[in-house]
């Protein structure tokens, strides 16, 4: 009989994949011993956790290979909270901070500068050649999709950026505007640079310090870009 694989709640990691290794009698009932596999940047760690049979049966089953990741959560073999969080954690450990869920982009703030974000021009070259849905998850992909819809329909488009304090909303908005400036630069000298520099002024107004962010915007921002 194949051992059961389940998502085990875990402090600090939300859920981790676990596999049943044996069952032992315990008085009038039975208890289960599971091997808990943790994935982190340094590799996999294992520890034994003893669980009652009833609790093990109540846990969500692991479907597919828990060590495999996907860049679109709609492609997961089983879309459940443990699988979603585990996929995001694995991708984050490899500095893949962007993950799609259909047309929505999830961004996890790395709180550090990532080298691959410096490949802006190479990515924009890919934007020129590829269809929107074929591009990897990225803020530039969202900006490109909005620009494409604007050109195709002639109607204004909206991009909603939402998240907790310190999640990276301001940086995401900067990337959106930078991508739009690359796709549709102004013919007037200095106009594009002035538009990109306007975000710095917005950051200076009404900000405050929170536990997650020393320069938190304590208000909603509405940014209109005319093309």
Tab-separated table of C-alpha atoms in Angstrom:
chain	number	residue	atom	x	y	z
A	1	UNK	CA	0.000	0.000	0.000
A	2	UNK	CA	1.389	3.383	-0.989
A	3	UNK	CA	2.165	5.718	1.893
A	4	UNK	CA	-0.143	8.675	2.297
A	5	UNK	CA	1.241	12.100	1.456
A	6	UNK	CA	-0.366	15.083	3.152
A	7	UNK	CA	0.099	18.811	3.740
A	8	UNK	CA	1.110	19.227	7.374
A	9	UNK	CA	0.532	22.574	9.161
A	10	UNK	CA	3.865	23.897	10.377
A	11	UNK	CA	4.828	26.981	12.372
A	12	UNK	CA	6.865	29.370	10.253
A	13	UNK	CA	6.289	27.505	6.971
A	14	UNK	CA	2.457	27.400	6.950
A	15	UNK	CA	2.322	23.922	5.351
A	16	UNK	CA	4.981	21.372	4.433
A	17	UNK	CA	4.656	18.080	2.543
A	18	UNK	CA	4.729	15.003	4.771
A	19	UNK	CA	4.687	11.289	4.058
A	20	UNK	CA	3.446	8.529	6.372
A	21	UNK	CA	6.250	6.116	7.188
A	22	UNK	CA	4.606	3.748	9.677
A	23	UNK	CA	1.611	3.215	11.951
A	24	UNK	CA	1.985	1.923	15.511
A	25	UNK	CA	-0.656	0.683	18.002
A	26	UNK	CA	-1.125	3.002	20.942
A	27	UNK	CA	-3.423	1.514	23.562
A	28	UNK	CA	-6.941	1.237	22.191
A	29	UNK	CA	-6.216	3.435	19.192
A	30	UNK	CA	-3.454	3.997	16.685
A	31	UNK	CA	-0.992	6.796	16.058
A	32	UNK	CA	0.833	7.728	12.909
A	33	UNK	CA	4.452	8.757	12.433
A	34	UNK	CA	5.088	10.985	9.450
A	35	UNK	CA	8.327	12.184	7.853
A	36	UNK	CA	8.056	15.924	7.316
A	37	UNK	CA	10.106	17.252	4.375
A	38	UNK	CA	10.982	20.936	4.485
A	39	UNK	CA	12.157	22.819	1.401
A	40	UNK	CA	14.291	25.894	1.913
A	41	UNK	CA	17.080	27.757	0.169
A	42	UNK	CA	19.687	25.480	1.726
A	43	UNK	CA	18.000	22.257	0.635
A	44	UNK	CA	15.573	19.747	2.133
A	45	UNK	CA	15.451	18.872	5.838
A	46	UNK	CA	13.511	16.009	7.383
A	47	UNK	CA	12.131	15.366	10.837
A	48	UNK	CA	9.720	12.855	12.356
A	49	UNK	CA	6.376	14.023	13.711
A	50	UNK	CA	3.914	11.714	15.522
A	51	UNK	CA	0.250	12.309	14.700
A	52	UNK	CA	-3.036	10.645	15.693
A	53	UNK	CA	-4.632	8.686	12.861
A	54	UNK	CA	-7.766	10.844	12.907
A	55	UNK	CA	-5.766	14.033	12.385
A	56	UNK	CA	-3.710	12.543	9.573
A	57	UNK	CA	-6.893	11.593	7.711
A	58	UNK	CA	-8.220	15.157	8.019
A	59	UNK	CA	-5.185	16.721	6.331
A	60	UNK	CA	-5.253	17.695	2.645
A	61	UNK	CA	-3.519	15.170	0.374
A	62	UNK	CA	-0.441	16.096	-1.641
A	63	UNK	CA	-1.177	15.739	-5.358
A	64	UNK	CA	1.712	15.571	-7.815
A	65	UNK	CA	5.395	16.194	-7.119
A	66	UNK	CA	5.772	18.701	-4.237
A	67	UNK	CA	9.308	19.558	-5.367
A	68	UNK	CA	8.091	20.754	-8.791
A	69	UNK	CA	6.999	24.356	-9.289
A	70	UNK	CA	4.940	26.182	-11.896
A	71	UNK	CA	4.875	29.859	-12.861
A	72	UNK	CA	1.060	29.932	-13.083
A	73	UNK	CA	-0.902	28.685	-10.071
A	74	UNK	CA	-3.796	27.633	-12.306
A	75	UNK	CA	-1.470	24.897	-13.617
A	76	UNK	CA	-1.044	23.245	-10.209
A	77	UNK	CA	-2.306	19.645	-10.156
A	78	UNK	CA	-4.353	20.546	-7.071
A	79	UNK	CA	-5.265	24.163	-6.324
A	80	UNK	CA	-5.489	24.422	-2.549
A	81	UNK	CA	-4.012	26.804	0.012
A	82	UNK	CA	-1.121	24.510	1.079
A	83	UNK	CA	-0.081	23.821	-2.529
A	84	UNK	CA	-0.258	27.521	-3.458
A	85	UNK	CA	1.841	28.647	-0.481
A	86	UNK	CA	4.376	25.853	-1.005
A	87	UNK	CA	4.766	26.726	-4.684
A	88	UNK	CA	5.312	30.409	-3.838
A	89	UNK	CA	7.863	29.468	-1.177
A	90	UNK	CA	9.875	27.258	-3.538
A	91	UNK	CA	9.923	29.921	-6.241
A	92	UNK	CA	10.869	32.636	-3.750
A	93	UNK	CA	13.809	30.515	-2.533
A	94	UNK	CA	15.178	30.559	-6.091
A	95	UNK	CA	14.579	34.345	-6.438
A	96	UNK	CA	11.532	33.805	-8.681
A	97	UNK	CA	9.441	36.498	-6.998
A	98	UNK	CA	6.730	36.695	-9.682
A	99	UNK	CA	4.002	34.064	-10.097
A	100	UNK	CA	0.844	34.298	-12.205
A	101	UNK	CA	-2.640	33.178	-11.327
A	102	UNK	CA	-4.340	33.606	-14.681
A	103	UNK	CA	-4.273	37.349	-15.526
A	104	UNK	CA	-3.272	38.274	-11.949
A	105	UNK	CA	0.359	38.648	-10.896
A	106	UNK	CA	1.558	37.729	-7.401
A	107	UNK	CA	4.776	39.456	-6.338
A	108	UNK	CA	6.695	38.547	-3.170
A	109	UNK	CA	9.022	41.328	-2.005
A	110	UNK	CA	12.586	39.916	-1.744
A	111	UNK	CA	13.761	42.951	0.270
A	112	UNK	CA	16.957	42.936	-1.776
A	113	UNK	CA	18.102	43.828	-5.278
A	114	UNK	CA	17.875	40.898	-7.676
A	115	UNK	CA	20.332	40.679	-10.533
A	116	UNK	CA	17.817	39.327	-13.041
A	117	UNK	CA	15.753	42.511	-12.759
A	118	UNK	CA	18.648	44.307	-14.439
A	119	UNK	CA	17.840	42.423	-17.670
A	120	UNK	CA	15.271	45.113	-18.503
A	121	UNK	CA	16.278	45.671	-22.113
A	122	UNK	CA	16.467	41.940	-22.866
A	123	UNK	CA	13.010	41.446	-21.413
A	124	UNK	CA	11.622	44.357	-23.387
A	125	UNK	CA	13.094	42.826	-26.556
A	126	UNK	CA	11.113	39.697	-25.721
A	127	UNK	CA	8.022	41.885	-25.284
A	128	UNK	CA	8.414	43.112	-28.844
A	129	UNK	CA	8.405	39.586	-30.257
A	130	UNK	CA	6.173	37.479	-28.017
A	131	UNK	CA	2.477	37.266	-27.325
A	132	UNK	CA	1.468	38.524	-23.880
A	133	UNK	CA	0.323	35.116	-22.637
A	134	UNK	CA	3.622	33.490	-23.677
A	135	UNK	CA	5.764	35.776	-21.543
A	136	UNK	CA	6.945	34.679	-18.075
A	137	UNK	CA	5.303	36.249	-15.007
A	138	UNK	CA	6.517	39.819	-14.564
A	139	UNK	CA	5.251	43.329	-13.899
A	140	UNK	CA	6.344	44.172	-17.450
A	141	UNK	CA	3.978	41.513	-18.768
A	142	UNK	CA	1.041	43.175	-16.979
A	143	UNK	CA	2.034	46.579	-18.340
A	144	UNK	CA	2.451	45.176	-21.843
A	145	UNK	CA	-0.982	43.496	-21.701
A	146	UNK	CA	-2.627	46.796	-20.685
A	147	UNK	CA	-0.795	48.645	-23.459
A	148	UNK	CA	-1.803	46.020	-26.040
A	149	UNK	CA	-5.466	46.259	-24.962
A	150	UNK	CA	-5.302	50.058	-25.157
A	151	UNK	CA	-3.996	49.955	-28.715
A	152	UNK	CA	-6.447	47.251	-29.793
A	153	UNK	CA	-9.622	48.728	-28.266
A	154	UNK	CA	-8.808	52.432	-28.080
A	155	UNK	CA	-10.181	52.439	-24.522
A	156	UNK	CA	-8.456	53.345	-21.265
A	157	UNK	CA	-7.033	50.478	-19.212
A	158	UNK	CA	-6.499	50.092	-15.470
A	159	UNK	CA	-3.871	48.234	-13.457
A	160	UNK	CA	-4.662	47.659	-9.771
A	161	UNK	CA	-1.654	47.214	-7.464
A	162	UNK	CA	-2.594	46.032	-3.977
A	163	UNK	CA	-0.739	44.644	-0.984
A	164	UNK	CA	0.336	45.077	2.630
A	165	UNK	CA	2.725	47.778	3.792
A	166	UNK	CA	6.179	46.949	2.485
A	167	UNK	CA	4.903	44.507	-0.115
A	168	UNK	CA	6.501	46.467	-2.959
A	169	UNK	CA	3.556	48.361	-4.440
A	170	UNK	CA	5.538	51.532	-5.115
A	171	UNK	CA	8.340	49.626	-6.825
A	172	UNK	CA	5.792	47.712	-8.920
A	173	UNK	CA	4.238	51.004	-10.069
A	174	UNK	CA	7.675	52.289	-11.052
A	175	UNK	CA	8.235	49.199	-13.203
A	176	UNK	CA	4.819	49.597	-14.851
A	177	UNK	CA	5.534	53.216	-15.810
A	178	UNK	CA	9.069	52.359	-16.981
A	179	UNK	CA	7.717	49.610	-19.244
A	180	UNK	CA	5.035	51.902	-20.694
A	181	UNK	CA	7.710	54.519	-21.347
A	182	UNK	CA	9.725	51.894	-23.251
A	183	UNK	CA	6.714	50.761	-25.279
A	184	UNK	CA	5.424	54.269	-26.115
A	185	UNK	CA	8.136	56.905	-25.582
A	186	UNK	CA	7.161	60.538	-25.930
A	187	UNK	CA	8.250	62.430	-29.023
A	188	UNK	CA	8.856	65.529	-26.910
A	189	UNK	CA	12.369	65.793	-25.482
A	190	UNK	CA	12.528	65.111	-21.766
A	191	UNK	CA	8.813	64.283	-21.380
A	192	UNK	CA	9.331	60.572	-20.737
A	193	UNK	CA	12.104	61.221	-18.213
A	194	UNK	CA	9.916	63.774	-16.412
A	195	UNK	CA	7.056	61.274	-16.163
A	196	UNK	CA	9.361	58.627	-14.714
A	197	UNK	CA	10.742	61.124	-12.206
A	198	UNK	CA	7.279	62.101	-10.986
A	199	UNK	CA	7.045	58.932	-8.890
A	200	UNK	CA	9.823	60.249	-6.649
A	201	UNK	CA	7.666	63.243	-5.713
A	202	UNK	CA	4.716	61.011	-4.844
A	203	UNK	CA	6.913	58.978	-2.514
A	204	UNK	CA	7.814	62.089	-0.515
A	205	UNK	CA	4.260	63.047	0.479
A	206	UNK	CA	2.485	61.764	3.571
A	207	UNK	CA	4.653	58.726	4.175
A	208	UNK	CA	5.205	57.076	7.541
A	209	UNK	CA	7.177	54.293	9.209
A	210	UNK	CA	5.561	50.894	9.796
A	211	UNK	CA	6.916	47.603	11.109
A	212	UNK	CA	7.441	46.435	7.519
A	213	UNK	CA	8.417	49.627	5.745
A	214	UNK	CA	10.362	52.752	6.747
A	215	UNK	CA	8.843	54.736	3.868
A	216	UNK	CA	5.246	53.572	3.747
A	217	UNK	CA	2.631	55.390	1.676
A	218	UNK	CA	-0.275	55.953	4.050
A	219	UNK	CA	-2.728	56.699	1.269
A	220	UNK	CA	-4.000	55.340	-2.024
A	221	UNK	CA	-2.374	56.595	-5.189
A	222	UNK	CA	-4.050	57.268	-8.512
A	223	UNK	CA	-1.572	57.537	-11.364
A	224	UNK	CA	-2.863	58.420	-14.832
A	225	UNK	CA	-0.556	57.905	-17.809
A	226	UNK	CA	-1.517	59.590	-21.071
A	227	UNK	CA	-0.205	57.900	-24.219
